[in-house]
CSV table of C-alpha atoms in Angstrom, one decimal:
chain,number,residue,atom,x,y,z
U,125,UNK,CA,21.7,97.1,9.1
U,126,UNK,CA,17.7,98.0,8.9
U,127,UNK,CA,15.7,96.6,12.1
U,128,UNK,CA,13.9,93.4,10.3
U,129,UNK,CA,9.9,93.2,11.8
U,130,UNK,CA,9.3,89.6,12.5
U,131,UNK,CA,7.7,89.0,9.1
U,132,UNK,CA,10.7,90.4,7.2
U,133,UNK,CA,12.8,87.9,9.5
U,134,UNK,CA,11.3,85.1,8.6
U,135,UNK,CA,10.8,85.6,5.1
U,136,UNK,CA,14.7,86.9,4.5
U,137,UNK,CA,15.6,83.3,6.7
U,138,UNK,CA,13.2,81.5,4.4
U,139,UNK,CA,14.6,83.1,1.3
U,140,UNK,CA,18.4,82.1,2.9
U,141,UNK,CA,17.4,78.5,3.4
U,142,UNK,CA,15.9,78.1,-0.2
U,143,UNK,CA,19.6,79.6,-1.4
U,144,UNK,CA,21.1,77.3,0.4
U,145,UNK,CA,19.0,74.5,-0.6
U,146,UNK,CA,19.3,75.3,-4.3
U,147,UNK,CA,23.4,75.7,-3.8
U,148,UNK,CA,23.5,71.8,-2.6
U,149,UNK,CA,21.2,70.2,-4.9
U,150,UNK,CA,23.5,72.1,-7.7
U,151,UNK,CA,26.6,71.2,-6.2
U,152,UNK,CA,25.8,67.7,-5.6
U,153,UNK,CA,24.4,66.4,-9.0
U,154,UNK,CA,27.9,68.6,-10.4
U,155,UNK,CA,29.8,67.2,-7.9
U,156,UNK,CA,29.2,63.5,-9.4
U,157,UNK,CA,29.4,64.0,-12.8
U,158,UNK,CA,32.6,65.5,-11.8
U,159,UNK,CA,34.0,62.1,-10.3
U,160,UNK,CA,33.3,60.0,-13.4
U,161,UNK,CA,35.0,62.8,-15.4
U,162,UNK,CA,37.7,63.0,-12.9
U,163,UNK,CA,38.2,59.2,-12.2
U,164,UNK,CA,37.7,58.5,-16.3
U,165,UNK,CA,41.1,60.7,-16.9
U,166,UNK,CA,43.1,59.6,-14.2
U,167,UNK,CA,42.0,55.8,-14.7
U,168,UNK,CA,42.2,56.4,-18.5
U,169,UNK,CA,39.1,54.6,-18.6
U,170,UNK,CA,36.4,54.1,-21.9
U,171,UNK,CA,33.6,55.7,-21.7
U,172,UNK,CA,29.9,55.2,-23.2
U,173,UNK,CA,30.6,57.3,-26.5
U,174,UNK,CA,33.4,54.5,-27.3
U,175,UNK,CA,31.7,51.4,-25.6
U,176,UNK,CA,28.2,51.9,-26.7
U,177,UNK,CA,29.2,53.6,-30.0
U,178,UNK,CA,27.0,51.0,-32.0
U,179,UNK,CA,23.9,51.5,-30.4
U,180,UNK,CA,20.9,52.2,-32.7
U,181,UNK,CA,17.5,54.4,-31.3
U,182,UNK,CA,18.1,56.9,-28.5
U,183,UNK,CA,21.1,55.0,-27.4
U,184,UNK,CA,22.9,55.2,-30.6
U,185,UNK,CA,21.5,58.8,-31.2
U,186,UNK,CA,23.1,60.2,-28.1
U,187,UNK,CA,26.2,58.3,-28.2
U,188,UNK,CA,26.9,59.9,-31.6
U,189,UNK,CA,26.1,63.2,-30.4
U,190,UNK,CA,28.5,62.7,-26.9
U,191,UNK,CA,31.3,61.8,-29.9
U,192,UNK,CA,31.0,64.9,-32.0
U,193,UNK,CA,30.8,66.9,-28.6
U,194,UNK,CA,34.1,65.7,-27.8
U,195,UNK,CA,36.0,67.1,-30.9
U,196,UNK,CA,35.0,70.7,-29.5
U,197,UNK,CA,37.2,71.8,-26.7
U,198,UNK,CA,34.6,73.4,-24.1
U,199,UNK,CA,31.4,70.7,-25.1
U,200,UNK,CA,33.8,68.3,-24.5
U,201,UNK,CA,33.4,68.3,-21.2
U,202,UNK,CA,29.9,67.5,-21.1
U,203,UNK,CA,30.6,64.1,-22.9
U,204,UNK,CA,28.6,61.5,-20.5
U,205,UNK,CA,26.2,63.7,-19.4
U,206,UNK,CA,23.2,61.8,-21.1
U,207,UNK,CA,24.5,58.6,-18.9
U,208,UNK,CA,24.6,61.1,-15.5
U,209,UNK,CA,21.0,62.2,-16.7
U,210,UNK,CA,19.8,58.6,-16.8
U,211,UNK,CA,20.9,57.6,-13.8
U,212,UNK,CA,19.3,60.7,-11.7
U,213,UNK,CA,16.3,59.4,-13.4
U,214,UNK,CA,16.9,55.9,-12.3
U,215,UNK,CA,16.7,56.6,-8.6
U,216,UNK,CA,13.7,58.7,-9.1
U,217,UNK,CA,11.6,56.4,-11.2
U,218,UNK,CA,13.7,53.1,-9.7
U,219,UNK,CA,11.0,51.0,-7.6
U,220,UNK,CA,11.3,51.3,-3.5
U,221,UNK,CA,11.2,48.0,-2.4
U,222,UNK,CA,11.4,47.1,1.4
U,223,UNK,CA,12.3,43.7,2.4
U,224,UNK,CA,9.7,41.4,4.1
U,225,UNK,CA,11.8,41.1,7.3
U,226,UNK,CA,13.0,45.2,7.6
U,227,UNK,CA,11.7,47.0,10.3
U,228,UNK,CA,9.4,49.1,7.8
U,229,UNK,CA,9.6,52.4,10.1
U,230,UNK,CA,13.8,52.3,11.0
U,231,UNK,CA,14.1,51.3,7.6
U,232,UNK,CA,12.3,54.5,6.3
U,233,UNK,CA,13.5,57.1,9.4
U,234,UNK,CA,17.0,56.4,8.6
U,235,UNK,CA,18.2,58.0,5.1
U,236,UNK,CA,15.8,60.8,6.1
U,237,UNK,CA,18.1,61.3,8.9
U,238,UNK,CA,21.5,61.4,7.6
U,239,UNK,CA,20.0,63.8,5.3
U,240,UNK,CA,18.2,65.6,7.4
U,241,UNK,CA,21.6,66.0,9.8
U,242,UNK,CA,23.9,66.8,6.9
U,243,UNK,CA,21.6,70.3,5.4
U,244,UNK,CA,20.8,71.5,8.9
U,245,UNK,CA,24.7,71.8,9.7
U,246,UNK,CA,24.4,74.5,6.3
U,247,UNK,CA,22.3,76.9,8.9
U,248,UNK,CA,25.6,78.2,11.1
U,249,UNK,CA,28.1,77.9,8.2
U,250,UNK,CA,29.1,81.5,6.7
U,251,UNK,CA,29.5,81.4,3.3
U,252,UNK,CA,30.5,84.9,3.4
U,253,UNK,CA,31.2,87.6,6.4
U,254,UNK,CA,29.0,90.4,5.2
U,255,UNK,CA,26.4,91.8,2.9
U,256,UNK,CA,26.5,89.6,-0.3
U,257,UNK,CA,23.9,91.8,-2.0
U,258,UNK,CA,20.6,94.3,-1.4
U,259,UNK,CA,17.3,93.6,-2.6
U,260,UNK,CA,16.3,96.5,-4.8
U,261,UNK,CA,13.4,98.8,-2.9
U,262,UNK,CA,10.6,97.7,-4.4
U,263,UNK,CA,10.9,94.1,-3.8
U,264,UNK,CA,8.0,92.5,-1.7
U,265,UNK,CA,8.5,92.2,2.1
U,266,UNK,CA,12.5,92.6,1.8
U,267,UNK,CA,12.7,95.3,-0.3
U,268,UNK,CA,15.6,97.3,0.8
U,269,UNK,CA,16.9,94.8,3.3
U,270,UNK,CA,20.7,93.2,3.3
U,271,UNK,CA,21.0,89.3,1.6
U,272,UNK,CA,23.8,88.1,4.3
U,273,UNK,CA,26.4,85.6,3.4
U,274,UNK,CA,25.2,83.4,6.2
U,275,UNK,CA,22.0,82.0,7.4
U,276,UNK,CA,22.8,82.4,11.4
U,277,UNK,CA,25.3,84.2,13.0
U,278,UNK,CA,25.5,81.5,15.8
U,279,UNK,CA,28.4,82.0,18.8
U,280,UNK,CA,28.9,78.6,19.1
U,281,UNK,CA,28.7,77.7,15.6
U,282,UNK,CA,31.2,74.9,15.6
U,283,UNK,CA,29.5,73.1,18.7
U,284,UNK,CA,26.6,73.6,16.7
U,285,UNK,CA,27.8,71.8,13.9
U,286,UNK,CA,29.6,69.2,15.1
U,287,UNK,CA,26.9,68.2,17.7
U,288,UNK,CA,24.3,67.7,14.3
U,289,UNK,CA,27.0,66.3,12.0
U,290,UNK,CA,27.5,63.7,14.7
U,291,UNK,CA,23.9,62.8,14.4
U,292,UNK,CA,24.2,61.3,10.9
U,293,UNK,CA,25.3,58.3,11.8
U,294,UNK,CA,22.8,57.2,13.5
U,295,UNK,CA,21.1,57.4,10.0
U,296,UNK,CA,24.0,54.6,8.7
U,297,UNK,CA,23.6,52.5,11.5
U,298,UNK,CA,20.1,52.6,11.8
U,299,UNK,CA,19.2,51.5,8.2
U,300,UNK,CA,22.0,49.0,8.5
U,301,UNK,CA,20.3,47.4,11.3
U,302,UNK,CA,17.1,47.9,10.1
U,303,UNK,CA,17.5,45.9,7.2
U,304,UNK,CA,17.9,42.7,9.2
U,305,UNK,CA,20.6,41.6,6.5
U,306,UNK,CA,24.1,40.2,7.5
U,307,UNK,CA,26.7,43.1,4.9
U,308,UNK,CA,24.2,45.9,6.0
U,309,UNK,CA,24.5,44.9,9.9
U,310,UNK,CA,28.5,44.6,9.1
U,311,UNK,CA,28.6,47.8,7.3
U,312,UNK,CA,26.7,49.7,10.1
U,313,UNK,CA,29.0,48.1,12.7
U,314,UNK,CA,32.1,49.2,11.0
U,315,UNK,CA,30.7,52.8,10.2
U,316,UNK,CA,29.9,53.2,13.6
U,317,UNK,CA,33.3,52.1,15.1
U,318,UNK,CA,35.2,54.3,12.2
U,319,UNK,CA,33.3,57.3,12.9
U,320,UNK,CA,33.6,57.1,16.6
U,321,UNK,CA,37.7,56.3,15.9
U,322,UNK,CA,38.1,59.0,13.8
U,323,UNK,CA,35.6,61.8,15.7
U,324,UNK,CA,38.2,62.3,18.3
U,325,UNK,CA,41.2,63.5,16.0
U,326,UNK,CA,39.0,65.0,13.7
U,327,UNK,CA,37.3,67.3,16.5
U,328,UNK,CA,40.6,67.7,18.2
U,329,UNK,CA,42.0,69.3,15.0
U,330,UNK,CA,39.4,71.6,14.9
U,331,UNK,CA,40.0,72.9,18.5
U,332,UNK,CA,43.3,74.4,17.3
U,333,UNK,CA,41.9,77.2,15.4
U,334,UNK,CA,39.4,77.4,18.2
U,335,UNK,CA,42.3,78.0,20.5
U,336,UNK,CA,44.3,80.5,18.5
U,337,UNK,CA,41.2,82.3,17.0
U,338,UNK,CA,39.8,82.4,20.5
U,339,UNK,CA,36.3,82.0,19.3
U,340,UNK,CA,33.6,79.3,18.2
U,341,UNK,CA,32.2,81.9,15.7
U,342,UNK,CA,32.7,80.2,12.1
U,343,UNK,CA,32.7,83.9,10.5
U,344,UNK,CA,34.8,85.3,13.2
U,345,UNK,CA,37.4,82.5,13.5
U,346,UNK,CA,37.8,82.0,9.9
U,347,UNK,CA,38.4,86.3,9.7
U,348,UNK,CA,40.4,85.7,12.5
U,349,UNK,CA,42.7,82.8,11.3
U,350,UNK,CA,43.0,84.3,8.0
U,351,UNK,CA,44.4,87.7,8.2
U,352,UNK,CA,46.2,86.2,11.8
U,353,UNK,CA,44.2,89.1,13.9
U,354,UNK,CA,45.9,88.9,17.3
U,355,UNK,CA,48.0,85.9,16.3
U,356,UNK,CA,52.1,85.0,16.0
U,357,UNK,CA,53.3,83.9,12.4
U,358,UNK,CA,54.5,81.1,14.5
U,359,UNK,CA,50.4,80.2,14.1
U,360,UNK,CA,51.0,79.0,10.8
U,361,UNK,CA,52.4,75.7,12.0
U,362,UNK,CA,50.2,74.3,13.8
U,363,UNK,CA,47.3,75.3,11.1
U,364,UNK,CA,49.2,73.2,8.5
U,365,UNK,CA,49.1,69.9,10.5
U,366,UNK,CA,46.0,70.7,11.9
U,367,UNK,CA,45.2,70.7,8.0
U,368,UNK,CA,46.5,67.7,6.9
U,369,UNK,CA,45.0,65.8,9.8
U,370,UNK,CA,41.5,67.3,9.5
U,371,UNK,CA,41.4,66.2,6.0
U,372,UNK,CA,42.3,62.8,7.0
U,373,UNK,CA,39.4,62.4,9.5
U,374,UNK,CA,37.0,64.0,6.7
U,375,UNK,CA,38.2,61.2,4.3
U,376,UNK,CA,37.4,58.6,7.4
U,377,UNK,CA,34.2,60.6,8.4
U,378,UNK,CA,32.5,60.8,5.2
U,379,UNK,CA,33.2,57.5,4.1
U,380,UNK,CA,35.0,58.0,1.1
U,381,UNK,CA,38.4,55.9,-0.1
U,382,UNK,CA,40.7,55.0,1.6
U,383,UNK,CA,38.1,54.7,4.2
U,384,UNK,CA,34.9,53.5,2.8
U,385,UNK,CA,35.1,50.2,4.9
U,386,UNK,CA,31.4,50.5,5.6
U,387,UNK,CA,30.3,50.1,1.7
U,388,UNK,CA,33.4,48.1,0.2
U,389,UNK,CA,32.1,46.5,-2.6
U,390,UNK,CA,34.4,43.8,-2.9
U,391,UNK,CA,33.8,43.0,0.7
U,392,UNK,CA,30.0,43.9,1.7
U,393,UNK,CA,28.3,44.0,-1.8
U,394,UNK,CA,27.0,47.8,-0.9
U,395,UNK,CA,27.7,47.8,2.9
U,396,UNK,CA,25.2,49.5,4.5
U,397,UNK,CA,22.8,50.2,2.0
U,398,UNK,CA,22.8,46.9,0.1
U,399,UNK,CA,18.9,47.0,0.8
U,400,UNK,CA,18.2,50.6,-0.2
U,401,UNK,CA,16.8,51.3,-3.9
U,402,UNK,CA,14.9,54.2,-5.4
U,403,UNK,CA,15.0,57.2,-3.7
U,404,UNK,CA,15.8,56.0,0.1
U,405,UNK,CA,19.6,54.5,-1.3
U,406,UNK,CA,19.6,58.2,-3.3
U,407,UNK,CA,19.0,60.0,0.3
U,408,UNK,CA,21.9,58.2,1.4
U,409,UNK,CA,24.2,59.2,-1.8
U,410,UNK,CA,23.0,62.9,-1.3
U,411,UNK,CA,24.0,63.2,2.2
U,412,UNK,CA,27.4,61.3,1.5
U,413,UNK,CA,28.1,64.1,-0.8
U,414,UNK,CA,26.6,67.0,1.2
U,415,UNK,CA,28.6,65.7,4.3
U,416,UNK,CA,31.4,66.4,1.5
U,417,UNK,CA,30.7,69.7,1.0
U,418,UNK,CA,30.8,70.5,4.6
U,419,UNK,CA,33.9,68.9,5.2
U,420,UNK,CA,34.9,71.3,2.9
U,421,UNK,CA,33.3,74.5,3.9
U,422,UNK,CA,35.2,73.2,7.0
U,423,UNK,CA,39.1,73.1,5.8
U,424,UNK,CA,38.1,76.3,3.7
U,425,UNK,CA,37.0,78.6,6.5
U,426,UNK,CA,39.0,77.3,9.3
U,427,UNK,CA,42.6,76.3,7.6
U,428,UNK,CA,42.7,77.5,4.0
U,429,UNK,CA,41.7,81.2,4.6
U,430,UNK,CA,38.3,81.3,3.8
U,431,UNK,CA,37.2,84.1,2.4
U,432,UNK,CA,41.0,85.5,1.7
U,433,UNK,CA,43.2,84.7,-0.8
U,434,UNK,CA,45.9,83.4,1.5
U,435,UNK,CA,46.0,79.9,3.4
U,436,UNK,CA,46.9,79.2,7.1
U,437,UNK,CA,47.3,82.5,8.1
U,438,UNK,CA,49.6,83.9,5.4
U,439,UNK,CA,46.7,86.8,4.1
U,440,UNK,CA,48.5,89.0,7.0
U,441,UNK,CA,51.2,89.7,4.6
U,442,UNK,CA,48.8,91.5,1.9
U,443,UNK,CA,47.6,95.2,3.0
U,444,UNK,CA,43.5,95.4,2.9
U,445,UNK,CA,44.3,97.9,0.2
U,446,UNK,CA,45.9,95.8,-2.8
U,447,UNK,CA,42.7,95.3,-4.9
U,448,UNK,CA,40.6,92.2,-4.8
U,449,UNK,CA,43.7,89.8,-3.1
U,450,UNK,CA,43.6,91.8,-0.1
U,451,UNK,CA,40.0,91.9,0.4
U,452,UNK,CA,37.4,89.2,1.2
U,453,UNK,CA,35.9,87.1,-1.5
U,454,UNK,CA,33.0,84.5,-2.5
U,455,UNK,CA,35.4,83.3,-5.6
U,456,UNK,CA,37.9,82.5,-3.0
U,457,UNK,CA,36.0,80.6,-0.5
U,458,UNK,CA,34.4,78.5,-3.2
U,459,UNK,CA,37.7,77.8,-5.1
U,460,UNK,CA,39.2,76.6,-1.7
U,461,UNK,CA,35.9,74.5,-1.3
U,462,UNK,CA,36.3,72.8,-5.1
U,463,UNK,CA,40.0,72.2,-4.4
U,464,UNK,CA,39.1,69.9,-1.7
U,465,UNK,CA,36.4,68.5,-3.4
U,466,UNK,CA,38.5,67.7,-5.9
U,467,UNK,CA,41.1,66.3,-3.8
U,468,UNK,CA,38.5,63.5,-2.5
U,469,UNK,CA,37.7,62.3,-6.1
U,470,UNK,CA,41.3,62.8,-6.7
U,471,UNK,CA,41.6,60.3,-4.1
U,472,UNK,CA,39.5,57.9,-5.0
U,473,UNK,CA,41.3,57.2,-8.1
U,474,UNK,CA,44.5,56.7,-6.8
U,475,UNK,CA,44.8,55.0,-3.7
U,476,UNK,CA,43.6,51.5,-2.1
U,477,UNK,CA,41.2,50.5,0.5
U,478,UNK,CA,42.4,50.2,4.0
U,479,UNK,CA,42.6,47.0,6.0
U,480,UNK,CA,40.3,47.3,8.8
U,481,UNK,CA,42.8,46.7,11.1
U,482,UNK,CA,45.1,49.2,9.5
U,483,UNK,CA,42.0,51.9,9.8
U,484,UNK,CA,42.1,51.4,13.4
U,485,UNK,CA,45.5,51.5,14.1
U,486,UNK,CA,45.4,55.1,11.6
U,487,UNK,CA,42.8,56.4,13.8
U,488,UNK,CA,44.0,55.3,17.2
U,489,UNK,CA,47.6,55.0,17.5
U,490,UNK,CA,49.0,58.0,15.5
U,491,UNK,CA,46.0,60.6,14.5
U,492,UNK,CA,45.2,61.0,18.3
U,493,UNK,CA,48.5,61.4,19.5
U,494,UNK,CA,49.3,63.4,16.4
U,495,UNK,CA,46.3,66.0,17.0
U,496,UNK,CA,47.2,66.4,20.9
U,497,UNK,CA,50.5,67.1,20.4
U,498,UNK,CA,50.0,69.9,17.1
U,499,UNK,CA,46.8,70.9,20.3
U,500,UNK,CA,49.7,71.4,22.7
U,501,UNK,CA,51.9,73.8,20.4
U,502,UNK,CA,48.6,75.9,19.5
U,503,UNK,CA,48.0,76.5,22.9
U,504,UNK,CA,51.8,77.3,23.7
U,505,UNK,CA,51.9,79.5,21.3
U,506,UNK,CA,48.4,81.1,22.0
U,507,UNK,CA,49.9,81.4,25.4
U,508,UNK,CA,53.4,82.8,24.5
U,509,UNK,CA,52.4,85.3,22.0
């Protein structure tokens, strides 16, 4: 690679973060027209081309249009997208109102940091191990220079990571208080006690590719995991319940059903944004869904083989040589990403809330034990082989 001058540097790193940037506030609005499309067919539910069909104006206009979009098979995907549309608008234009009583300042601080915590964990994640693309010669300031699949190649990534992931829900708990409201403070409360439950499993699931990839790298130990580079097949093992835990805890950690005690509707009206509107409550949604995102990154890289085609290992069984299976990939990274995406709104369609007291007991009496025993066989086997 070219030696960057300091300029270069920090115009390649500024270029990187407005990638990264763009990539999220893609994925995100996709991402939630995706869950009403998703939960619409698995719930078999009417949507606003059948239950607004007799609308006159606009209204009527697009509902019509939505209808004769759905008897082509590719456009009928986008049916609903007007209603997605009108919404993003809604929490744009939507007043911001601020109760009387709110501590004006904790009320404003906090969806600013939950977002805030959940793009800065993008900086040590590796999309990609190497060289995505070059910037063509004559290109101001970068010409010539490397576009790496990664913003930072930090050593201690994963600390990284999980240290400013952690710090998001200080955002939750925060506006929750600040809103000097009773659901909000109850919401907070019970966000803060299942994230601190569910922490421990979740980071304890992550030490066991830590332990058999023998680094805290995320490019090296998701290389490492995935073709099984100084690793036993017996590896494999471990990696799948590490898996199915991990996912568990990301369920718990972001929120989302069967875990989304802290908003339950049916319970706390909102939870802990019952007070939010305009833009602040849409700070909150956006770093609900980008904590998604990494949560995926996460069981991509680390479990599902990253950036190979192979999960848990298994990629040590293809030759580098067999074309485009037995090399590295962006297509295969991403799919792995949208597969667990999917499985969250997947989810949320299917199963019931959790008791609170069953959400404890979850967390406490079988993920921990759980995730120090699968620990204990990583590190024997680590040890052994």
């Amino acid at each position: 690679m070219p030696t960057m001058t300091l300029t270069q540097t920090l115009v390649m790193g500024l270029i990187q973060i407005v990638a990264v940037l763009v990539l999220i506030f893609v994925m995100v609005p996709l991402l939630t027209f995706a869950e009403r499309k998703v939960i619409g067919y698995v719930q078999v539910r009417l949507g606003a081309t059948r239950t607004a069909g007799g609308h006159r104006g606009l209204t009527g206009a697009l509902n019509r249009g939505m209808w004769a979009m759905g008897k082509v098979p590719v456009l009928s995907i986008l049916r609903g997208l007007p209603v997605f549309i009108a919404d993003i608008l809604k929490l744009i234009l939507k007043e911001d109102i601020i109760p009387e009583k709110a501590d004006r300042a904790v009320f404003t601080l906090a969806p600013i940091l939950s977002v805030m915590a959940a793009f800065g964990v993008f900086s040590a994640i590796a999309f990609y191990p190497g060289v995505l693309f070059t910037f063509p010669a004559g290109f101001p300031v970068v010409g010539g220079l490397p576009f790496m699949g990664f913003i930072s190649d930090v050593n201690v990534s994963l600390l990284y990571i999980i240290g400013l992931a952690s710090v998001g829900v200080y955002g939750i708990v925060l506006g929750a208080w600040a809103s000097n409201s009773k659901y909000p403070l109850l919401g907070g409360l019970r966000s803060a006690a299942q994230i601190v439950s569910y922490e421990v499993p979740l980071t304890l699931s992550l030490l066991v590719p830590v332990v058999l990839s023998g680094s805290l790298n995320f490019r090296e130990m998701s290389l490492r995991l995935a073709t099984g580079e100084g690793m036993s097949w017996l590896a494999t093992f471990p990696l799948m319940a590490g898996f199915l835990i991990y996912t568990t805890c990301g369920f718990a950690e972001t929120n989302r059903t069967p875990f989304d005690l802290p908003e339950a509707e049916n319970e706390l009206v909102a939870g802990f944004h019952t007070e939010y509107s305009g833009m602040k409550f849409g700070f909150f949604y956006l770093a609900e869904y980008t904590n998604m995102i990494v949560v995926s990154t996460f069981a991509s890289g680390f479990f599902l083989g990253g950036y190979h085609f192979l999960p848990f290992g298994l990629q040590r069984f293809i030759p580098a040589t067999v074309p485009f299976f037995g090399q590295p990939s962006l297509i295969f990274f991403f799919g792995k990403v949208f597969f667990i995406l999917f499985t969250y709104l997947w989810v949320r369609a299917t199963l019931p809330r959790y008791r609170y007291d069953q959400l404890m007991d979850v967390g406490w009496k079988y993920l921990i034990p759980l995730t120090l025993v699968n620990l204990f066989v990583a590190a024997l086997i680590r040890f052994a082989y």
